[in-house]
XYZ file of C-alpha atoms in Angstrom:
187
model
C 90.602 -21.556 34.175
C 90.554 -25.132 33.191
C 92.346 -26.944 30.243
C 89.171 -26.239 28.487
C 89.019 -22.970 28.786
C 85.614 -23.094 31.161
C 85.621 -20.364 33.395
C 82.550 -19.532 36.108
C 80.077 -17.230 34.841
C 81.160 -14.596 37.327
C 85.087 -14.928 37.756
C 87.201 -11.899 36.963
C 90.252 -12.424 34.707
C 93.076 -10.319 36.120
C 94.279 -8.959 32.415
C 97.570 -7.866 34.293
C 98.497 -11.587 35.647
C 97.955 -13.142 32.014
C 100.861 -13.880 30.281
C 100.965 -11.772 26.865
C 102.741 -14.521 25.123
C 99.855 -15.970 23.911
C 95.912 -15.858 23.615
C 93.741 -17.056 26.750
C 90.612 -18.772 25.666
C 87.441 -18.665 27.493
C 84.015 -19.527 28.027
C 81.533 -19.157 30.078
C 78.424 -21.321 30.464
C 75.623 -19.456 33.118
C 74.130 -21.539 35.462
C 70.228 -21.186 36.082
C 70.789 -18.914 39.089
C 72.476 -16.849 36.679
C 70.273 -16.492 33.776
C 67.351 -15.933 35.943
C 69.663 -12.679 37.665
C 70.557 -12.022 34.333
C 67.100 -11.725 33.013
C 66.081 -9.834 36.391
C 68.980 -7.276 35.666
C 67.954 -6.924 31.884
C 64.508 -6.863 32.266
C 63.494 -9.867 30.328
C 61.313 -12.458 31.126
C 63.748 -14.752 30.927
C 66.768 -16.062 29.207
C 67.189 -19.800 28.370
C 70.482 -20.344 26.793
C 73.703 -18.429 26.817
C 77.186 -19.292 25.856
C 80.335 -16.813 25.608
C 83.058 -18.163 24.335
C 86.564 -16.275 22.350
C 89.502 -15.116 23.436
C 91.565 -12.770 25.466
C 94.371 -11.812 22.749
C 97.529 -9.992 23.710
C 98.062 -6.239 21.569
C 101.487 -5.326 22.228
C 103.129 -6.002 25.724
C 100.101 -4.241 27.887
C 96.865 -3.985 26.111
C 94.267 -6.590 25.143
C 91.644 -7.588 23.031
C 88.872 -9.806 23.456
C 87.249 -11.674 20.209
C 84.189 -13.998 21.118
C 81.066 -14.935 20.298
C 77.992 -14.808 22.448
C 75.000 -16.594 21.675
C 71.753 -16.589 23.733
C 67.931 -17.138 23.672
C 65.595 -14.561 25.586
C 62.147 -14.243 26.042
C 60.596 -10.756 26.231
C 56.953 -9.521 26.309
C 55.751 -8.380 22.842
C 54.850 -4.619 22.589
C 51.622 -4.834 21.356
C 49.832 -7.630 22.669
C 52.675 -8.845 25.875
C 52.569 -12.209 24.471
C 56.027 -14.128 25.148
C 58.596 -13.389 22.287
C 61.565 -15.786 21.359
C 64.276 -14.267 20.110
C 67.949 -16.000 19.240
C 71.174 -13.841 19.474
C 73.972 -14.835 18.398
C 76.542 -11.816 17.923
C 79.918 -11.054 17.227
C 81.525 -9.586 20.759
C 84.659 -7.305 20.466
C 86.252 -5.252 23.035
C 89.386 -3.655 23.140
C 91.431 -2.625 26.250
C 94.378 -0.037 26.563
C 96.555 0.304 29.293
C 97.152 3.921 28.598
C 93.669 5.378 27.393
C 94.400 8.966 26.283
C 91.260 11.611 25.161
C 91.362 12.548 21.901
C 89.696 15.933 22.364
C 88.861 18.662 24.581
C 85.727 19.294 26.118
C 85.344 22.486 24.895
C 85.370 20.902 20.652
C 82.298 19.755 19.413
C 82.719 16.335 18.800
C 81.417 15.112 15.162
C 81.992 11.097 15.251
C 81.111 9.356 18.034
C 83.699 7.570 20.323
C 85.075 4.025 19.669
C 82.264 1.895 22.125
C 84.537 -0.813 21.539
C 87.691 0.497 23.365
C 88.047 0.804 26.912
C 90.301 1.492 29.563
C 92.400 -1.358 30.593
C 90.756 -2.671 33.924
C 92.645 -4.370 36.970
C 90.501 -7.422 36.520
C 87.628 -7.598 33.527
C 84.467 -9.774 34.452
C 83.753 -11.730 31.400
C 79.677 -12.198 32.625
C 79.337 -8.142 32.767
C 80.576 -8.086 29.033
C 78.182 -10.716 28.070
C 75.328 -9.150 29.323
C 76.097 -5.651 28.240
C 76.450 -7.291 24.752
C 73.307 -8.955 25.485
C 71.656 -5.637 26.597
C 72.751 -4.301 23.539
C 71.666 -7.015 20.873
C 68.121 -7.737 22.785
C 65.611 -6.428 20.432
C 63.738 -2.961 21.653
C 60.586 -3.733 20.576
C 59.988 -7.460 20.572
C 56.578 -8.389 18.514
C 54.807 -11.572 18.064
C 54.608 -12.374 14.752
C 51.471 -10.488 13.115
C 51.114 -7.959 16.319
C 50.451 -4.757 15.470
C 50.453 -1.844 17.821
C 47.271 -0.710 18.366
C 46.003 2.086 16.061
C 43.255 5.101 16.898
C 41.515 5.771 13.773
C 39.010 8.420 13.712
C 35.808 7.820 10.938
C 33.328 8.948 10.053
C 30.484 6.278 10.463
C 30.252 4.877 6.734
C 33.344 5.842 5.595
C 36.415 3.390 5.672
C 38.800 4.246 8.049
C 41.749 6.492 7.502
C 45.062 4.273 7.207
C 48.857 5.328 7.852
C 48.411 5.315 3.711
C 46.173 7.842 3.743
C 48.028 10.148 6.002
C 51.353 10.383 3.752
C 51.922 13.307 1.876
C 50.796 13.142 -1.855
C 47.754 10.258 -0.375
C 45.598 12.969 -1.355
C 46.919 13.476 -5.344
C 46.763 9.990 -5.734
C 43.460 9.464 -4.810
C 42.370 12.461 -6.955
C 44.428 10.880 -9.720
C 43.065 7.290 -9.388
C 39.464 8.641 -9.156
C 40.202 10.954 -12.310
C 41.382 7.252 -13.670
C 37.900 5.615 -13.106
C 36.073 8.695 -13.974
C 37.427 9.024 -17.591
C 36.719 5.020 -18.179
């Protein structure tokens, strides 16, 4: 790493080699071989900015946590109408590493709360780029829409008769109709 804390999008930090006496900062600037991979990988259509930046921050005399901040720009088809949609991340990034990971349960209990994502085993060397784009994975949006899209909707009419809405499918749609018709009626 240099004196600013740039590191190459895909160099592994070796966690155990760090000294624990005090944070390592990082971050990570893709180049456009790397976004385009990225996107590839992700399944976007592309990605045109990314940044990772924080810190690796010594727990104790093994473990380590890492604080940063990733902030990206990705283009995605829309749903409905596969349009190009924009979207800027920017996200809070936090992962936690243990040198001695233990299971909390056996397999056999039924397990109620679901499991810490954030916490993972403590690996020989951590690639800073796989983070970022599992984070990035994770905060892409599922559905991406352009503004005003909707997804298209079968309606079934009767010719002269307006068409049946989402509205008019919700329970009670029926009573009020009956109750704003009763409303006009006794005008």
């Amino acid at each position: 790493m240099g004196h600013d804390g740039l590191t190459s999008w895909g160099v592994e930090l070796r966690l155990r080699d760090l000294s624990d006496a005090h944070a390592h900062p990082f971050r990570l600037k893709p180049t456009s071989e790397d976004l385009e991979e990225m996107a590839a990988t992700l399944g976007l259509s592309s990605i045109k900015k990314v940044s990772f930046e924080g810190k690796m921050v010594p727990v104790g005399k093994r473990d380590w946590r890492l604080e940063g901040t990733l902030g990206a720009t990705v283009v995605q088809p829309c749903v409905a109408t596969l349009a190009p949609v924009t979207t800027r991340i920017d996200t809070e990034v936090t992962r936690t590493y243990l040198a001695e990971l233990k299971e909390e349960h056996t397999p056999e209990e039924e397990v109620e709360m679901p499991e810490d994502e954030t916490t993972e085993p403590l690996p020989v060397s951590l690639n800073l780029s796989a983070v970022a784009e599992e984070a990035l994975a994770l905060s892409a949006p599922d559905y991406p829409r352009v503004e005003g899209a909707e997804l298209a909707v079968t309606q079934f009419t009767e010719s002269g008769k307006d068409a049946m809405t989402d509205d008019d499918a919700k329970p009670f749609a029926s009573l009020k109709a009956l109750r704003d018709k009763l409303g006009k009626d006794g005008e």
